mmCIF file of C-alpha atoms and ligand atoms in Angstrom:
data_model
loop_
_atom_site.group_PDB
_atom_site.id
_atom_site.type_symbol
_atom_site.label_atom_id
_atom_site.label_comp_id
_atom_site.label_asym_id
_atom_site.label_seq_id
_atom_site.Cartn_x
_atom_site.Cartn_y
_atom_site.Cartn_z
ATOM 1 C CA UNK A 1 -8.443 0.370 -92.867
ATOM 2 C CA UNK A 2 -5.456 -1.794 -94.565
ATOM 3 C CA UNK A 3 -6.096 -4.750 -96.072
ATOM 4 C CA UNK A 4 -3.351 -6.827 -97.144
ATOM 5 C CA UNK A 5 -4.303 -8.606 -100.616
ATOM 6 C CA UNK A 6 -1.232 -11.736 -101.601
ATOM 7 C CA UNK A 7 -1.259 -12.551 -105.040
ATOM 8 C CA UNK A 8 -3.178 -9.466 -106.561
ATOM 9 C CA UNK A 9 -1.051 -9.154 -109.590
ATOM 10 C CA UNK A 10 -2.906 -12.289 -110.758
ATOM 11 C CA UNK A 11 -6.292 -13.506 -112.579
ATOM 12 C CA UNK A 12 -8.374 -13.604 -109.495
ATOM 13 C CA UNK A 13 -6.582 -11.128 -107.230
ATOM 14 C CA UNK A 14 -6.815 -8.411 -109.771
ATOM 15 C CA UNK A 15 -10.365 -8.260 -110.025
ATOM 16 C CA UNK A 16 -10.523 -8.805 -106.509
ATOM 17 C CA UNK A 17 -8.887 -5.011 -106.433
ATOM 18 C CA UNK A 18 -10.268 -3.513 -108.758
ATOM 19 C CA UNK A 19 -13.894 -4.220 -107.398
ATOM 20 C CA UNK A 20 -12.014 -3.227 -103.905
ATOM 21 C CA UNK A 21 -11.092 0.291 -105.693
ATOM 22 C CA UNK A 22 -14.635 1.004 -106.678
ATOM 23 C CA UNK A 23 -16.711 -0.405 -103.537
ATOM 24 C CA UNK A 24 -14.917 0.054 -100.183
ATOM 25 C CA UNK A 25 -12.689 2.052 -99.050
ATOM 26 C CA UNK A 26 -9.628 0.208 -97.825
ATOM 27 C CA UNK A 27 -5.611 0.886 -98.527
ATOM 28 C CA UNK A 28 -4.957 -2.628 -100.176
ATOM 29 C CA UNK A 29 -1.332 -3.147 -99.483
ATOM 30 C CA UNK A 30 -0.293 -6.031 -102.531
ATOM 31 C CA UNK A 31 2.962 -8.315 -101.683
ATOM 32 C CA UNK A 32 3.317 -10.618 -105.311
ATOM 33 C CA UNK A 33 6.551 -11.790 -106.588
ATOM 34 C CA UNK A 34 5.157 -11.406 -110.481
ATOM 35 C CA UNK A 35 6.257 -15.455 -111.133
ATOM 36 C CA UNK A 36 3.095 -15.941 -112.614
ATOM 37 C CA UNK A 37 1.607 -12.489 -112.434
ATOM 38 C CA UNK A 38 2.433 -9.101 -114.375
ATOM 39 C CA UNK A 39 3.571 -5.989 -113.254
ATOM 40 C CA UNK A 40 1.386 -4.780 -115.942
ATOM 41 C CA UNK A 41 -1.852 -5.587 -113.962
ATOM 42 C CA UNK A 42 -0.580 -3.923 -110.854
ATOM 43 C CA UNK A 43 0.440 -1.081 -113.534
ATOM 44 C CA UNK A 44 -3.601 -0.984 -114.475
ATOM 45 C CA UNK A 45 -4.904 -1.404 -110.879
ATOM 46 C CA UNK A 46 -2.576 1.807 -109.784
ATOM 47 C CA UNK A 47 -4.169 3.342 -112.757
ATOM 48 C CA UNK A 48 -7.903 2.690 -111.497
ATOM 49 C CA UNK A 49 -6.680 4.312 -108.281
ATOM 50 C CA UNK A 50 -7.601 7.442 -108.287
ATOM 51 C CA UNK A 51 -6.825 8.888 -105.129
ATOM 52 C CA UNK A 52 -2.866 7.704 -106.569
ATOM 53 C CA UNK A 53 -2.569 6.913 -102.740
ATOM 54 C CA UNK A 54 -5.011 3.418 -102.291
ATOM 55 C CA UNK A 55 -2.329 0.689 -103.335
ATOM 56 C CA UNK A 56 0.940 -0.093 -101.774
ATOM 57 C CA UNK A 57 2.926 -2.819 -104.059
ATOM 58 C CA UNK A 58 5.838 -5.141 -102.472
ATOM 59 C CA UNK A 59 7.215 -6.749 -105.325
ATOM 60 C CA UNK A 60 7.909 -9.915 -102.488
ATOM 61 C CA UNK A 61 8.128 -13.235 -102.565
ATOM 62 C CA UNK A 62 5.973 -14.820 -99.980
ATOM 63 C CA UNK A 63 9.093 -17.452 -99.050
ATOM 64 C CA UNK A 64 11.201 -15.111 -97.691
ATOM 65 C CA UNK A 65 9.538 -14.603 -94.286
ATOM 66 C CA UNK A 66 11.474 -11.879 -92.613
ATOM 67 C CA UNK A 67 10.892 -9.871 -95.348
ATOM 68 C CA UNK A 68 6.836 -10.489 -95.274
ATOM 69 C CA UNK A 69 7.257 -9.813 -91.802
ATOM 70 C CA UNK A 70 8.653 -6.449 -92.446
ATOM 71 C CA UNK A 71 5.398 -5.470 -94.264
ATOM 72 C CA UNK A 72 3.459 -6.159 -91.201
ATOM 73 C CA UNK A 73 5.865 -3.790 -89.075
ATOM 74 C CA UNK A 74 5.506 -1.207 -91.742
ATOM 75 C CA UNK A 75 1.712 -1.363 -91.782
ATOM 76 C CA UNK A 76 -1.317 -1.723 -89.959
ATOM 77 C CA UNK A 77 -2.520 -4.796 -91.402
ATOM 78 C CA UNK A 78 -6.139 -6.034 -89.961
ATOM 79 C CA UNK A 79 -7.460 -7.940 -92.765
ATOM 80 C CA UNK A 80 -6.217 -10.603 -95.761
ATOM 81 C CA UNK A 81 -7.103 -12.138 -98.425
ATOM 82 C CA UNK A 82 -4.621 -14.500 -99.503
ATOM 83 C CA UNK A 83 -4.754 -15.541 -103.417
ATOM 84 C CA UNK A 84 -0.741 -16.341 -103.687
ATOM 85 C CA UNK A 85 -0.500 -19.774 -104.775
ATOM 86 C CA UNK A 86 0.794 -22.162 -107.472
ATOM 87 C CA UNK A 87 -2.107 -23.869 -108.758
ATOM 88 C CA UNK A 88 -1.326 -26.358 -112.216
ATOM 89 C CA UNK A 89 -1.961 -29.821 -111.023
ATOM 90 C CA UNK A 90 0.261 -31.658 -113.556
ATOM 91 C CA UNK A 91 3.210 -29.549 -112.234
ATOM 92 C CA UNK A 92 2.234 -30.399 -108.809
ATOM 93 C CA UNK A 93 2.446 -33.945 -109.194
ATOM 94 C CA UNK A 94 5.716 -33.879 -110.688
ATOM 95 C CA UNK A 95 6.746 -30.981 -108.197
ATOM 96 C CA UNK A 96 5.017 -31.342 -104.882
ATOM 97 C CA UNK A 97 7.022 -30.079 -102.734
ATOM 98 C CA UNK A 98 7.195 -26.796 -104.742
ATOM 99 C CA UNK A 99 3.463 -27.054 -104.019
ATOM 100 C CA UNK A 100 3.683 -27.787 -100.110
ATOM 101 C CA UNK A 101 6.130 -24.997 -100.057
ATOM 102 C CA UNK A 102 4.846 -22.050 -101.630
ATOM 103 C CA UNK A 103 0.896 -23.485 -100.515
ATOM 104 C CA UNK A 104 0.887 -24.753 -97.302
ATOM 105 C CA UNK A 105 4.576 -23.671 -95.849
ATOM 106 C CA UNK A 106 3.955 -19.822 -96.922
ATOM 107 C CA UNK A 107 0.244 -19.968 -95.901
ATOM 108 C CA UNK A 108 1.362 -20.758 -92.322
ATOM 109 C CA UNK A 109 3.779 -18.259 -92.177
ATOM 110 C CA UNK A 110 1.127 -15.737 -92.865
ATOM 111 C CA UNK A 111 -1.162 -17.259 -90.736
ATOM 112 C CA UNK A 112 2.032 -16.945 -88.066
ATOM 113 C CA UNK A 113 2.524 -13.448 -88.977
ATOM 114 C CA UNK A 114 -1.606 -12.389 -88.967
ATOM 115 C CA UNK A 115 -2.020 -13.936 -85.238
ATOM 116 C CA UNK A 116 1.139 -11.957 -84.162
ATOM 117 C CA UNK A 117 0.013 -8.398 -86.192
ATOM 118 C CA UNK A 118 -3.691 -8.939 -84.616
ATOM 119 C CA UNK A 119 -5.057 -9.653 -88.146
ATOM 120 C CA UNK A 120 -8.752 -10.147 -87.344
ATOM 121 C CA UNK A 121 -9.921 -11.241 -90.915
ATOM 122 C CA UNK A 122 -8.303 -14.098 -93.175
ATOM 123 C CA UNK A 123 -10.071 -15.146 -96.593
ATOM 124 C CA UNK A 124 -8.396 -17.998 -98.140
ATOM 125 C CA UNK A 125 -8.655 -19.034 -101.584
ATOM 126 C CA UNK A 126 -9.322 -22.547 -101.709
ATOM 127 C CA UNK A 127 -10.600 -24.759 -104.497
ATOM 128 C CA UNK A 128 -13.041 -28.043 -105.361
ATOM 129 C CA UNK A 129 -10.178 -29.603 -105.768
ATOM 130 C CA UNK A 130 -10.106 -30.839 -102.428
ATOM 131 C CA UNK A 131 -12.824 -32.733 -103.003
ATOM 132 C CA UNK A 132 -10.897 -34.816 -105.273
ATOM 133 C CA UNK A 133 -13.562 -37.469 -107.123
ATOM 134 C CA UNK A 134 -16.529 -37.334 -105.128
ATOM 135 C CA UNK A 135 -19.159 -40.245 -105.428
ATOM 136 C CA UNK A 136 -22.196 -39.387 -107.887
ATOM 137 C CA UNK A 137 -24.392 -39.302 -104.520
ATOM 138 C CA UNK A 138 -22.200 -35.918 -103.500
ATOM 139 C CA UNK A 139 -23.225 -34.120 -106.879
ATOM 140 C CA UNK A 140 -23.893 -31.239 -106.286
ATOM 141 C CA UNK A 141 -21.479 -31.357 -104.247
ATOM 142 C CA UNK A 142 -21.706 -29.280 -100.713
ATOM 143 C CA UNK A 143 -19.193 -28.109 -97.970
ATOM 144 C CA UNK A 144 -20.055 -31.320 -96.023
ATOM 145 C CA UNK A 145 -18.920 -33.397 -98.915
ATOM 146 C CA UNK A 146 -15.779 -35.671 -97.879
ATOM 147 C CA UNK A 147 -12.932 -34.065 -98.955
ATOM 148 C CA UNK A 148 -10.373 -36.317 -100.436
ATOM 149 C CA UNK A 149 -7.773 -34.402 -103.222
ATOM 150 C CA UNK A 150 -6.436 -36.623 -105.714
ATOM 151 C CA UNK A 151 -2.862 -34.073 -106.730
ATOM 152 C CA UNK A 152 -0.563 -32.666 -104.214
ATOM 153 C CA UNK A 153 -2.310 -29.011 -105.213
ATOM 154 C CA UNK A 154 -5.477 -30.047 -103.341
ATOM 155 C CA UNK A 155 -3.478 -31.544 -100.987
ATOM 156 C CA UNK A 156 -1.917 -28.324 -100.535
ATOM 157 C CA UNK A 157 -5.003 -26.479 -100.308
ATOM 158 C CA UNK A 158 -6.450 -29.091 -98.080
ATOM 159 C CA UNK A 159 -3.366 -28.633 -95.417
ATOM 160 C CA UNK A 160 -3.711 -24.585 -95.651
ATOM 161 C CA UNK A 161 -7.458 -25.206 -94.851
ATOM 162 C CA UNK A 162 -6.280 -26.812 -91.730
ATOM 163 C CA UNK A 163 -3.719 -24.783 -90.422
ATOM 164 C CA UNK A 164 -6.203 -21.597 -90.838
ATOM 165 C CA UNK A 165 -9.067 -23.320 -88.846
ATOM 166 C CA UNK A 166 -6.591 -25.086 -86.268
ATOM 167 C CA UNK A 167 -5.480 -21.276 -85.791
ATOM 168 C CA UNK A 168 -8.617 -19.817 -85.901
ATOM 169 C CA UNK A 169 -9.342 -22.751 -83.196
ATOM 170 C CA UNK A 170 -6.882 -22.037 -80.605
ATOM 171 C CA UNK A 171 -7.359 -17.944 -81.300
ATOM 172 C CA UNK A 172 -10.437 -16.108 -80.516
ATOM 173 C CA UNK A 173 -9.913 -12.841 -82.464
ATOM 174 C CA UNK A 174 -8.279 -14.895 -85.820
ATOM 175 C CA UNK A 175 -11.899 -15.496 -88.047
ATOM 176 C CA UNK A 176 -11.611 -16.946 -91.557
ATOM 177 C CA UNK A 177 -13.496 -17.660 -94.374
ATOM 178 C CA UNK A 178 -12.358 -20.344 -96.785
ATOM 179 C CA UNK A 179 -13.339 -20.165 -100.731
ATOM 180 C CA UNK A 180 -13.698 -23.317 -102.336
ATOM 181 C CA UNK A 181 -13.451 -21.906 -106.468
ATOM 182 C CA UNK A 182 -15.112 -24.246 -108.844
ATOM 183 C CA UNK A 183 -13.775 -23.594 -112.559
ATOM 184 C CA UNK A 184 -13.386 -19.610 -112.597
ATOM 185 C CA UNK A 185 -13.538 -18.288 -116.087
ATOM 186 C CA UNK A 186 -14.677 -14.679 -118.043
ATOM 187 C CA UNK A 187 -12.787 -11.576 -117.006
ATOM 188 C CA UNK A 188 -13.864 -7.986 -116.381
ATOM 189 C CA UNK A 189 -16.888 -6.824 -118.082
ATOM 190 C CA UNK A 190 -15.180 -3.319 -118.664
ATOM 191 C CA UNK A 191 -12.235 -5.185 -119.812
ATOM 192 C CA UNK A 192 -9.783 -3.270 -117.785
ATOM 193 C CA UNK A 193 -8.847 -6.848 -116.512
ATOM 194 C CA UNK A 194 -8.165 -10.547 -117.920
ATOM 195 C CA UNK A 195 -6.391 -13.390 -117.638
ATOM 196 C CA UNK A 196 -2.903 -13.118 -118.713
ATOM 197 C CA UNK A 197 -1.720 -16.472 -117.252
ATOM 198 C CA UNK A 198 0.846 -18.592 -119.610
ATOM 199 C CA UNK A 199 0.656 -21.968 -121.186
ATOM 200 C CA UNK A 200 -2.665 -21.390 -119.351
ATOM 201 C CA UNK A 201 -4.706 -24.901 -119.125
ATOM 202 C CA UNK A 202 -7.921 -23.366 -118.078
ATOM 203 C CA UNK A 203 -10.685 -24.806 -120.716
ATOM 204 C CA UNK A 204 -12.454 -21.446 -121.553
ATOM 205 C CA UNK A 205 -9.269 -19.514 -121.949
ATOM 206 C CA UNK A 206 -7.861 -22.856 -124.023
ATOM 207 C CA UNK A 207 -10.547 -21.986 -126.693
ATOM 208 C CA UNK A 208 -10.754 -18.048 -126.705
ATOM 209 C CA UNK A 209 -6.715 -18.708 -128.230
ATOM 210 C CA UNK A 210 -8.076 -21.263 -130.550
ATOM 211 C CA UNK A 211 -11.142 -18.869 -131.551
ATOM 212 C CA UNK A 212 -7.996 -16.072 -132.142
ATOM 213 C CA UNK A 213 -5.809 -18.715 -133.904
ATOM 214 C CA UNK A 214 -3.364 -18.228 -131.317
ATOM 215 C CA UNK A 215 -3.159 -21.574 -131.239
ATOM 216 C CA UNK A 216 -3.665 -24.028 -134.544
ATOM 217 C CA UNK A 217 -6.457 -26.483 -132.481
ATOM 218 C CA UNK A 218 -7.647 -27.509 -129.165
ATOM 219 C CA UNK A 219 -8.292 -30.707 -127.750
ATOM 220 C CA UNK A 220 -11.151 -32.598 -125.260
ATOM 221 C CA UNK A 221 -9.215 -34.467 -122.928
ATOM 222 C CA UNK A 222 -11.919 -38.183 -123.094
ATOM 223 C CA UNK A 223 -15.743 -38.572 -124.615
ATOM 224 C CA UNK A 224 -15.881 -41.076 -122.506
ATOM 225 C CA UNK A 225 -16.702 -39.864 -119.215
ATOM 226 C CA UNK A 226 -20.572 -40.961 -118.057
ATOM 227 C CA UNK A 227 -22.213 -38.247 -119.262
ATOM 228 C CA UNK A 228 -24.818 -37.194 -121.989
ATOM 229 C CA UNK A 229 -22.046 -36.681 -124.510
ATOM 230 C CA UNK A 230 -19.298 -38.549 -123.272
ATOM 231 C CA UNK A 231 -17.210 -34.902 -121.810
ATOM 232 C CA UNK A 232 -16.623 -33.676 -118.283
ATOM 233 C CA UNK A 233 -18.867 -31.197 -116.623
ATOM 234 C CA UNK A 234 -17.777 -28.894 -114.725
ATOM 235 C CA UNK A 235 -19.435 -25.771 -112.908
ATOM 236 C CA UNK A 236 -18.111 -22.260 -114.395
ATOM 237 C CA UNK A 237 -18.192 -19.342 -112.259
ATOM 238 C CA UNK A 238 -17.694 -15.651 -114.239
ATOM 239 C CA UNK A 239 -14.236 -13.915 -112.312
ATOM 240 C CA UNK A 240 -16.468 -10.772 -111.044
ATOM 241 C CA UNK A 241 -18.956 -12.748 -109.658
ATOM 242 C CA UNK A 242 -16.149 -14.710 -107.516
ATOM 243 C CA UNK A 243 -14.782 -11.963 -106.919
ATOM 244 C CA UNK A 244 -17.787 -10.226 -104.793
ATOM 245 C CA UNK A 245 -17.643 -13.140 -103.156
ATOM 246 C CA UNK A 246 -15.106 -12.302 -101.457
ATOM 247 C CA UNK A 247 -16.372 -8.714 -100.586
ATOM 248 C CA UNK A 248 -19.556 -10.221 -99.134
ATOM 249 C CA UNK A 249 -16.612 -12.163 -97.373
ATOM 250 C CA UNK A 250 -15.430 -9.718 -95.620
ATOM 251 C CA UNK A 251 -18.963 -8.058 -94.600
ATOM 252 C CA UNK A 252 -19.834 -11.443 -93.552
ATOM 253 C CA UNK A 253 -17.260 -11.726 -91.062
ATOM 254 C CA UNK A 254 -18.425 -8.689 -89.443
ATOM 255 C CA UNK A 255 -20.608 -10.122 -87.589
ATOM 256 C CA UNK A 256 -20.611 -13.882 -88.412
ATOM 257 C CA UNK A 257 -18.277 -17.147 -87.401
ATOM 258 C CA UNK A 258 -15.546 -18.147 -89.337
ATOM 259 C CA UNK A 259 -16.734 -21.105 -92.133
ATOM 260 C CA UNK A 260 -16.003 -22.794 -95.653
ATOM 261 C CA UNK A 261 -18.123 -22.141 -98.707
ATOM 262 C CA UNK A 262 -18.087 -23.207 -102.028
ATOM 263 C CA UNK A 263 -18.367 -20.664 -105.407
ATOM 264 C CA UNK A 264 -19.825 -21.977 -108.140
ATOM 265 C CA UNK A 265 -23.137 -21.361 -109.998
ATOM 266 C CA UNK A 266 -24.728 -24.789 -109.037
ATOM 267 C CA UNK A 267 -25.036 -26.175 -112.111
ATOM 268 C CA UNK A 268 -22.717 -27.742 -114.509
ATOM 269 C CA UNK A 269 -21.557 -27.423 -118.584
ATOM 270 C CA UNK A 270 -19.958 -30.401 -120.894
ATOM 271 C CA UNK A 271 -16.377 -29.250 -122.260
ATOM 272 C CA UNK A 272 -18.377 -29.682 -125.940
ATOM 273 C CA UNK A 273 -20.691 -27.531 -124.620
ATOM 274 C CA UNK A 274 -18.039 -24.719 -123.701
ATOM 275 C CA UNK A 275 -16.345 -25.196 -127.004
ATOM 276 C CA UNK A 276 -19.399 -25.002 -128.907
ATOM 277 C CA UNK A 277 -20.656 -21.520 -126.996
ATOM 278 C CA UNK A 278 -17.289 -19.891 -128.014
ATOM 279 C CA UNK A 279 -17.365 -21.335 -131.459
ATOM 280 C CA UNK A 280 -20.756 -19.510 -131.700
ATOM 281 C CA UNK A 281 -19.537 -16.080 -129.945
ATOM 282 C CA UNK A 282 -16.690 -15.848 -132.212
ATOM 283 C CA UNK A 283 -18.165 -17.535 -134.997
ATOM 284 C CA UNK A 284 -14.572 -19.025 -135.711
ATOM 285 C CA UNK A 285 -14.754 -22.934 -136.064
ATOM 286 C CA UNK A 286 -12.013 -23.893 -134.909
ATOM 287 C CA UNK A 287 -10.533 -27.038 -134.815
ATOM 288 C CA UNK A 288 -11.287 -29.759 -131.495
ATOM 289 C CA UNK A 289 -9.212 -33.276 -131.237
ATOM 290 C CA UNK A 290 -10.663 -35.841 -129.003
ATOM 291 C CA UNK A 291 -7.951 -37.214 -127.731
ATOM 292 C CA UNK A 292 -7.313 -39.798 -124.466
ATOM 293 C CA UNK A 293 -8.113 -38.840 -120.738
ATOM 294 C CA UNK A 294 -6.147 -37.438 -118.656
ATOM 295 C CA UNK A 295 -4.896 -38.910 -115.185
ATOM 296 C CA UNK A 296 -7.487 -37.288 -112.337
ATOM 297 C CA UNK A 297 -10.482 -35.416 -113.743
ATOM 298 C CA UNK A 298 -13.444 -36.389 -112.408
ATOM 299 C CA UNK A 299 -16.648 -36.757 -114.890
ATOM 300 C CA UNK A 300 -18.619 -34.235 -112.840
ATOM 301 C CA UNK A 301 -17.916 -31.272 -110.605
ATOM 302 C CA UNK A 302 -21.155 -29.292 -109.664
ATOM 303 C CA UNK A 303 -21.046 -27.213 -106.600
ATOM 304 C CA UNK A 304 -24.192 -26.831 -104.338
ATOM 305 C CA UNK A 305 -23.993 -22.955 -103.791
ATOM 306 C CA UNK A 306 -26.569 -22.788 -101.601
ATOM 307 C CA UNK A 307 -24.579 -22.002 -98.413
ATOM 308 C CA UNK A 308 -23.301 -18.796 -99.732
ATOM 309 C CA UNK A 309 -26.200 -17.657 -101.118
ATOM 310 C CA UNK A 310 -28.063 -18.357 -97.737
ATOM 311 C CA UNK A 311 -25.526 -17.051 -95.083
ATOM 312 C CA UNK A 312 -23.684 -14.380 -97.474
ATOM 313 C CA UNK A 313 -26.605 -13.175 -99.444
ATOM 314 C CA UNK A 314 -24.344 -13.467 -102.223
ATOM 315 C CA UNK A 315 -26.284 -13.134 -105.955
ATOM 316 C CA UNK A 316 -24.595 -13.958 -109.235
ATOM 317 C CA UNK A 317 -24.884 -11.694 -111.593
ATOM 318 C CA UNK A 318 -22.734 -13.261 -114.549
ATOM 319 C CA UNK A 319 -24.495 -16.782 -114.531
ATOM 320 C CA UNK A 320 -24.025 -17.145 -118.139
ATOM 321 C CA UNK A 321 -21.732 -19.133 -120.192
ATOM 322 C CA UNK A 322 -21.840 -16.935 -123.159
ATOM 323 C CA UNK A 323 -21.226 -13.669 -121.368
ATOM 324 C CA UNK A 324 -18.262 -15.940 -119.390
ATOM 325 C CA UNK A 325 -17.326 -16.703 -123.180
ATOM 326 C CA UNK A 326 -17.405 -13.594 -124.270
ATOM 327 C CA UNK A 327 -15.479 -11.787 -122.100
ATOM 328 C CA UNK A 328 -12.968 -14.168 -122.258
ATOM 329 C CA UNK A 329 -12.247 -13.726 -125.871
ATOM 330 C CA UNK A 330 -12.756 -10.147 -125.471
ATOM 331 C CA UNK A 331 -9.921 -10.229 -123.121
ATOM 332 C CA UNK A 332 -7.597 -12.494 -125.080
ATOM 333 C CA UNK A 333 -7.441 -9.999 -127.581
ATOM 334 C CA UNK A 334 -5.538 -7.679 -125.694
ATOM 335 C CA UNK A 335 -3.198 -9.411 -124.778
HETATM 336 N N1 NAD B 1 -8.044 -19.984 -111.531
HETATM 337 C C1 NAD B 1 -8.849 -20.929 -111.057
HETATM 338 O O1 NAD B 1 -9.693 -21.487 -111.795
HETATM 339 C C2 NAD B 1 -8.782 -21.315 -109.604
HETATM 340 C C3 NAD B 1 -9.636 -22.326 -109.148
HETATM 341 C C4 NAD B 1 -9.586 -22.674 -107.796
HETATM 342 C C5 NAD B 1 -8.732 -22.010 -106.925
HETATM 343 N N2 NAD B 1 -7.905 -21.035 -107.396
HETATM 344 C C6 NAD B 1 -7.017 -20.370 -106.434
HETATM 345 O O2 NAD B 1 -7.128 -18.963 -106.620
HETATM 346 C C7 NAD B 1 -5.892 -18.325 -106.298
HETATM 347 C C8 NAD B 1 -5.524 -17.353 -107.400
HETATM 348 O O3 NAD B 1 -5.449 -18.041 -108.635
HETATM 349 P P1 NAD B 1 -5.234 -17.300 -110.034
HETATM 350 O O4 NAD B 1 -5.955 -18.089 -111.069
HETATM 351 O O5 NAD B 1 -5.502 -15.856 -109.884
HETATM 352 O O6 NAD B 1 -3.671 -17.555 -110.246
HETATM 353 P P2 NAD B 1 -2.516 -16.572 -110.774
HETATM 354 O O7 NAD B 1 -1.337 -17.438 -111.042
HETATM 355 O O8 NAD B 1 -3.025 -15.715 -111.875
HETATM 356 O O9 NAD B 1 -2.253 -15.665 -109.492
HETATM 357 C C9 NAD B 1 -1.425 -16.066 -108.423
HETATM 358 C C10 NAD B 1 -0.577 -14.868 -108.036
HETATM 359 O O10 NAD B 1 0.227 -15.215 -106.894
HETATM 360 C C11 NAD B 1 1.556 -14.769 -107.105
HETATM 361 N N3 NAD B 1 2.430 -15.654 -106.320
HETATM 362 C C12 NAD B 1 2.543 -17.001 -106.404
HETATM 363 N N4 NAD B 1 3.456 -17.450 -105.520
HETATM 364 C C13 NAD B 1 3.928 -16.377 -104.844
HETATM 365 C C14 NAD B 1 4.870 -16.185 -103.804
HETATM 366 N N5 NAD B 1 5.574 -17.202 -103.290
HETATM 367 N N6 NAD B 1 5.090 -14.928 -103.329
HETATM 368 C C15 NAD B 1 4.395 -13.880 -103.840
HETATM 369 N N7 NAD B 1 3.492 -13.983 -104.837
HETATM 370 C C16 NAD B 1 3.264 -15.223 -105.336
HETATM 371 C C17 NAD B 1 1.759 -14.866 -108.610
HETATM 372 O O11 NAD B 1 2.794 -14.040 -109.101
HETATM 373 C C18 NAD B 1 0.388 -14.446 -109.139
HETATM 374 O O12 NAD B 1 0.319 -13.053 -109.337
HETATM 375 C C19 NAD B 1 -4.890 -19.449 -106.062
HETATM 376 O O13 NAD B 1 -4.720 -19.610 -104.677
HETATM 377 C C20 NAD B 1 -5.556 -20.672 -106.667
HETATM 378 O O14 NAD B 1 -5.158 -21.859 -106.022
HETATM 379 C C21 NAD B 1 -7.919 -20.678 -108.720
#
């Protein structure tokens, strides 16, 4: 069975493969154009192959649709998951249309492409922030939540998530699942795999360079938010953990209707909180500016997990933010 994985050379795509390599069975065919992911990480996935036959790579940039198209005619492509995506939300406010291009334009093509090829199975990596700022009375937030994105990214995401159900609508044999990722942090336990990503923004990867002096300090965006110390909370989910979720995905679909679930761990940490669990696992105290908020971030993001857990039977095993920390800075330094 081919699946055809987008965006695998990637943070979340990678461990998405690897866990692929060691649990199932499938011939993951990988199109990535390497603009924010490494040929490196597609170098270490071929190397956890070890059949040598399991991965087909198409160095390919999703824009260029006859040539996607030519993947499909070369292959016998029945299921995706579809990670490809730009995803800073600063860049996408001054750049939206970059965003409604390579998001929402590409993700219809493919959707175009999977009806046409008879792809049966379509897991789309989505994200909370199409829930934009929900109201305190949404906290924990669940799928039901209104979703209202407050950055062309979500918007993005929030127009992909339409076009795959509208599809899935008007064709029978096209099922989906949509992800929505809270904050997804950590990296592989075995440390084959990381995140690599440059000038990331992501707060736990922010501090692992801080804890390795990559960079001089860090700051906290506002200690003014309503919470117990003044710092956003947000809900972190450990990579591996995310990334089963999208094996249960599949397995789900099996046998199940297409739906929308949230990842996260159902419960939320303060960004003081975060830096203070790294400062402890690398017992570097580094140093932490407070410095004004930033246009957008809601004081709260919690997901309410309990869908997956109920319908997927999906268990975290990494639900712990010094493990996520750890791994993390074990990661950044080797790279
Ligand atoms: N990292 C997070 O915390 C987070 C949270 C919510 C949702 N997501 C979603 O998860 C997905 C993966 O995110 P990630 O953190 O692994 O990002 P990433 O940047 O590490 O991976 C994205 C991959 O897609 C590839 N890509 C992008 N545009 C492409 C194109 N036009 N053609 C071919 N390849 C292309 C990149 O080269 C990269 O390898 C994205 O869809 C993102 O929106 C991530």
């Amino acid at each position: 069975m081919q699946i055809l994985i987008t965006g695998a050379a990637g943070y979340i795509g990678s461990h998405v493969v690897k866990q692929l390599l060691e649990e199932t069975n499938y011939e993951i065919i990988i199109i990535d154009n390497l603009c924010t992911g490494f040929e490196n990480t597609i170098k270490t996935l071929n190397s956890l192959d070890t059949s040598n036959e399991r991965i087909k790579f198409y160095n390919q940039d999703l824009s260029i649709w006859n040539e996607v198209e030519e993947v499909f005619k070369e292959n016998d492509i029945k299921e995706i998951i579809h990670f490809a995506a730009s995803l800073v939300v600063p860049e996408s406010v001054e750049l939206p249309l970059k965003y409604y291009l390579n998001n929402t334009a590409n993700t219809s093509n493919l959707v175009s492409l999977a009806v046409k090829y008879g792809v049966k199975k379509f897991i789309f990596s989505s994200t909370a922030a199409t829930y934009g700022e929900p109201d305190k009375k949404f906290i924990p937030v669940n799928e039901t939540c209104p979703t209202s994105p407050i950055n062309p990214y979500g918007n993005s995401k929030l127009f992909s998530e339409s076009v795959i159900k509208d599809t899935a609508f008007a064709n029978d044999d096209f099922k989906f699942v949509i992800l929505r990722y809270f904050n997804v942090a950590g990296a592989d336990i075995e440390e084959k795999i990381g995140q690599s990503t440059l000038n990331a923004t992501h707060l736990i990867k922010v501090a692992a360079e801080a804890a390795l002096r990559k960079r001089e300090k860090m700051a906290i965006f506002g200690d003014d938010y309503d919470t117990e110390d003044g710092t956003c909370i947000r809900d972190y989910i450990h990579v591996q953990d995310l990334a089963d979720a999208h094996l249960k995905a599949l397995e789900y679909l099996e046998s199940n209707p297409s739906d929308t679930f949230n990842c996260g761990y159902g419960y939320g940490y303060s960004v003081k909180e975060v830096i203070e669990t790294m400062k402890k696992v690398s017992g570097v105290d580094f140093q932490v500016d407070i410095v004004p908020r930033r246009a957008g971030d809601p004081s709260t993001l919690i997901s309410d997990n309990t869908k997956i857990k109920t319908k997927m039977n999906w268990v975290p095993k990494y639900n712990d933010l010094e493990l996520i920390c750890k791994t993390a800075l074990e990661w950044e330094k080797n790279i």
